[in-house]
CSV table of C-alpha atoms in Angstrom, one decimal:
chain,number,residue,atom,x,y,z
A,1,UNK,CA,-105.5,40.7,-73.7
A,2,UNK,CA,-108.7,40.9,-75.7
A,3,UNK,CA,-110.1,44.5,-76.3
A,4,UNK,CA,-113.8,45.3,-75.9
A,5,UNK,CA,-115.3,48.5,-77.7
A,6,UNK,CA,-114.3,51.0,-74.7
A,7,UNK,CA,-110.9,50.0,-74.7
A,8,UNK,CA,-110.4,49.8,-78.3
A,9,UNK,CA,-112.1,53.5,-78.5
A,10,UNK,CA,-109.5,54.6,-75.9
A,11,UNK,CA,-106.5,53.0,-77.1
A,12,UNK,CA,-107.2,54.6,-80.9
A,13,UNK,CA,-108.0,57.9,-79.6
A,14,UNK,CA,-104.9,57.7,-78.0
A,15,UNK,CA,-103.1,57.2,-81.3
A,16,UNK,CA,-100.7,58.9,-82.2
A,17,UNK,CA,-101.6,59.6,-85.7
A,18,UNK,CA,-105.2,60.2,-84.5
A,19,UNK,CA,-104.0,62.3,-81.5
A,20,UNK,CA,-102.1,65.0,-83.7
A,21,UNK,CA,-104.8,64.8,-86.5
A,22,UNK,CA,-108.0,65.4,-83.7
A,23,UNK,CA,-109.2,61.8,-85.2
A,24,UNK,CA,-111.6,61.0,-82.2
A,25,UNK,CA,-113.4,57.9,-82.2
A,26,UNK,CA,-116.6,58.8,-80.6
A,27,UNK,CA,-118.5,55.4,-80.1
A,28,UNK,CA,-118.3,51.6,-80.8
A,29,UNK,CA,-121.3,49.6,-80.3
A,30,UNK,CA,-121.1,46.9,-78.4
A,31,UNK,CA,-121.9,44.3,-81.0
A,32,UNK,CA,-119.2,46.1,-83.2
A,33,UNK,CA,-121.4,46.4,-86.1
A,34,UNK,CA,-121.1,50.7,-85.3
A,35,UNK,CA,-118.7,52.7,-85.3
A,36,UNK,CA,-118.6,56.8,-84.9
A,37,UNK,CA,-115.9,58.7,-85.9
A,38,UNK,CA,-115.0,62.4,-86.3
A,39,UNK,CA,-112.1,64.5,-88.0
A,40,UNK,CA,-112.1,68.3,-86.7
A,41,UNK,CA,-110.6,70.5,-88.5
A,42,UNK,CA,-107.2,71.6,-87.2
A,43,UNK,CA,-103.7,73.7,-88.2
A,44,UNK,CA,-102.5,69.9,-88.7
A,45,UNK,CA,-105.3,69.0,-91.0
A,46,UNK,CA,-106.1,72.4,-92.8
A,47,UNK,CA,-105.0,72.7,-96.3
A,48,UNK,CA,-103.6,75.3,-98.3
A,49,UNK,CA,-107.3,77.0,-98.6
A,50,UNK,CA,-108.3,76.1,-95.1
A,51,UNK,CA,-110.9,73.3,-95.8
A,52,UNK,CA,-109.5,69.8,-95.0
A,53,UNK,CA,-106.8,68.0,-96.1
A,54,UNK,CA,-108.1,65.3,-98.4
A,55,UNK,CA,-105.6,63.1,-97.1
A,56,UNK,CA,-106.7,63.7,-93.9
A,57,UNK,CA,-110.5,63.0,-95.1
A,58,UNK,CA,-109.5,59.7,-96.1
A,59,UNK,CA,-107.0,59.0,-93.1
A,60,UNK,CA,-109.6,59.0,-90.6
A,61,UNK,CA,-111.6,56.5,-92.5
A,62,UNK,CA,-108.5,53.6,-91.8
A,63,UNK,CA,-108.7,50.9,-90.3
A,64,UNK,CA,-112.6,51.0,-89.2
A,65,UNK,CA,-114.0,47.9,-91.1
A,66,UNK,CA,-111.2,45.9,-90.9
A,67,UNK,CA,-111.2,46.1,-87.2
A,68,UNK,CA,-114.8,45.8,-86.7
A,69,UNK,CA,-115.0,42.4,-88.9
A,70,UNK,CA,-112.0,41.4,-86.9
A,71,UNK,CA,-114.0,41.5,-84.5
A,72,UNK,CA,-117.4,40.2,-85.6
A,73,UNK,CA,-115.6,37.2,-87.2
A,74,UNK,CA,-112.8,36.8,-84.6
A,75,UNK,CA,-109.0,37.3,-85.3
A,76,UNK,CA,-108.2,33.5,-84.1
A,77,UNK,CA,-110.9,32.1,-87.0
A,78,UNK,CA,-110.0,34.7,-90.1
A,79,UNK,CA,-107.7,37.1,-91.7
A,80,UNK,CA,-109.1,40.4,-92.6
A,81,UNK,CA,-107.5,43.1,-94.4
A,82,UNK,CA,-107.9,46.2,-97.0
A,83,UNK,CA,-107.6,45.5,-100.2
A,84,UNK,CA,-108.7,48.9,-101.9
A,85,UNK,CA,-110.3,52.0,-100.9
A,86,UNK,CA,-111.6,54.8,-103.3
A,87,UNK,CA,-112.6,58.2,-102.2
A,88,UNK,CA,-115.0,60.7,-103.9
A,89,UNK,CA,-114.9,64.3,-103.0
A,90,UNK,CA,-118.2,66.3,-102.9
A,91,UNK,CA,-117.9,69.5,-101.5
A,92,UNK,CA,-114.8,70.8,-99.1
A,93,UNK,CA,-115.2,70.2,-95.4
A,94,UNK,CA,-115.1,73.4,-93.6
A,95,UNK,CA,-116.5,72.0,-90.3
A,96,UNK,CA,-115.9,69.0,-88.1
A,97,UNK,CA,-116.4,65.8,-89.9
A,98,UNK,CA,-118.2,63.1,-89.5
A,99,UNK,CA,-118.2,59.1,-90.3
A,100,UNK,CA,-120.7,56.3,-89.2
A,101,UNK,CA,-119.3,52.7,-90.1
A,102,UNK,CA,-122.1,50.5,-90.3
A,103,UNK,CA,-121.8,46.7,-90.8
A,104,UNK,CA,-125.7,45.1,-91.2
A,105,UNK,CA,-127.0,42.0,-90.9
A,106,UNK,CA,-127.2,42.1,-94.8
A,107,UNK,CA,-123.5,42.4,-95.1
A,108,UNK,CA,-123.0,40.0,-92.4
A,109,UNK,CA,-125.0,37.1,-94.2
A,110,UNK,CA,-123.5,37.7,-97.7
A,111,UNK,CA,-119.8,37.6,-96.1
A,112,UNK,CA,-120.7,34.4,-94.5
A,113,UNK,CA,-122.3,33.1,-97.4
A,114,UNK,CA,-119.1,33.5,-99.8
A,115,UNK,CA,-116.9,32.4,-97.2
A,116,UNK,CA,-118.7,29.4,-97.2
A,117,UNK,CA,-119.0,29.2,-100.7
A,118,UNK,CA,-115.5,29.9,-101.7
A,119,UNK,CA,-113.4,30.4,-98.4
A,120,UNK,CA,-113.0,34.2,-99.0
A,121,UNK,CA,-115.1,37.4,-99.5
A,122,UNK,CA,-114.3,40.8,-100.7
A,123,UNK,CA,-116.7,42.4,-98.9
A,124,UNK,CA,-117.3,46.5,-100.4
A,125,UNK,CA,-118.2,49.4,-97.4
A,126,UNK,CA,-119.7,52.8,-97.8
A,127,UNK,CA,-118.9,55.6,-95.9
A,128,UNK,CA,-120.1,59.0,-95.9
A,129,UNK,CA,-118.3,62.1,-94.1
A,130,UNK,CA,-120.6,64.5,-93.4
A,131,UNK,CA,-119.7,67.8,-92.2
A,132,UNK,CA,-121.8,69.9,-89.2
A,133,UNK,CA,-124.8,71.0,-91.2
A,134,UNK,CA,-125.3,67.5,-92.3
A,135,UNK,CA,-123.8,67.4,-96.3
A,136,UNK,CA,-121.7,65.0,-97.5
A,137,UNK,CA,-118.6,66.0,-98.2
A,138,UNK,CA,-116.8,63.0,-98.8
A,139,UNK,CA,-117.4,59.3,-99.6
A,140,UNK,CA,-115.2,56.5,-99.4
A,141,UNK,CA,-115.7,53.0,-100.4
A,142,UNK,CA,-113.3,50.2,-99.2
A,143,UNK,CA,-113.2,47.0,-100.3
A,144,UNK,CA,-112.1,43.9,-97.5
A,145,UNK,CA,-110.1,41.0,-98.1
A,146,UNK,CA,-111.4,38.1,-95.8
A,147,UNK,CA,-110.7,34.6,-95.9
A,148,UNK,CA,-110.6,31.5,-93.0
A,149,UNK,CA,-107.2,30.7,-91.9
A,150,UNK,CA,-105.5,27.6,-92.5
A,151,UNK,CA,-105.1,26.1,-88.6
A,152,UNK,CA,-101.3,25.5,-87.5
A,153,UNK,CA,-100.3,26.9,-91.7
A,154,UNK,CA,-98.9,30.1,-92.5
A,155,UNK,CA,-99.7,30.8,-96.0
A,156,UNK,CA,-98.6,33.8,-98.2
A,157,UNK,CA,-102.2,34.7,-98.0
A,158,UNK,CA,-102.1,36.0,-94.0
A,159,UNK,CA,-100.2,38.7,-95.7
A,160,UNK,CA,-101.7,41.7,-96.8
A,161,UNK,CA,-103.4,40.8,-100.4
A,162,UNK,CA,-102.0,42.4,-103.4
């Protein structure tokens, strides 16, 4: 059964580890090229000086653009996965958090352009957690692993990359 963006919003906010954390995926476009999402601040997600847990910060940031290039690209055609993510800390978040994935037509063109170049991409996102009064308080850069599959061969490669 294929998933549009209202039942894949559901089915995440249902999550268990988004449930407990109050992860809440607000909105999926319908092109999946946006994606909202928001971490509020909880007992489960408070840390020692009641700001957010970093880990938390960076939790709610997985598994956004490699669902959303799924997606886009089609999970029959390619095999998309993290590679590496980085995050950079900028002020505590004492509020709600919150993310906007954004995949443009830019990114779209250049992925398509190495894939066809040299049958993969590694493809690096931006994204900014921003607390209520609009500061960043976070920003987290992942970088994708995307290649075409091989029709009818499994290859080490449709396992996560190393």
């Amino acid at each position: 059964m294929e998933l549009g963006p209202r039942g894949l919003r559901l089915l995440l906010n249902l999550y268990p580890p988004y449930l407990f954390t109050r992860t809440k995926v607000k909105s999926i476009s319908s092109d999946w090229r946006e994606c909202v999402v928001e971490l509020k601040k909880s007992l489960l997600t408070r840390n020692y000086v009641g700001t957010a847990f970093g880990g938390s910060l960076f939790a709610a940031t997985d598994p956004f653009y490699m669902l959303m290039l799924i997606k886009i690209l089609g999970i029959k055609d390619y095999i998309v996965w993290d590679k590496a993510a980085e995050i950079h800390y900028q002020r505590p978040a004492r509020s709600t958090v919150t993310y906007r994935f954004v995949i443009t037509d830019e990114a779209l063109a250049a992925i398509r352009r190495d894939l066809e170049a040299t049958g993969k991409s590694l493809p690096r996102f931006e994204v900014k957690g921003l607390d209520r009064e609009g500061h960043t308080c976070v920003t987290v850069v992942k970088t994708l692993y995307i290649r075409k599959k091989d029709r009818g061969v499994r290859s080490a490669d449709d396992e996560a990359p190393g």
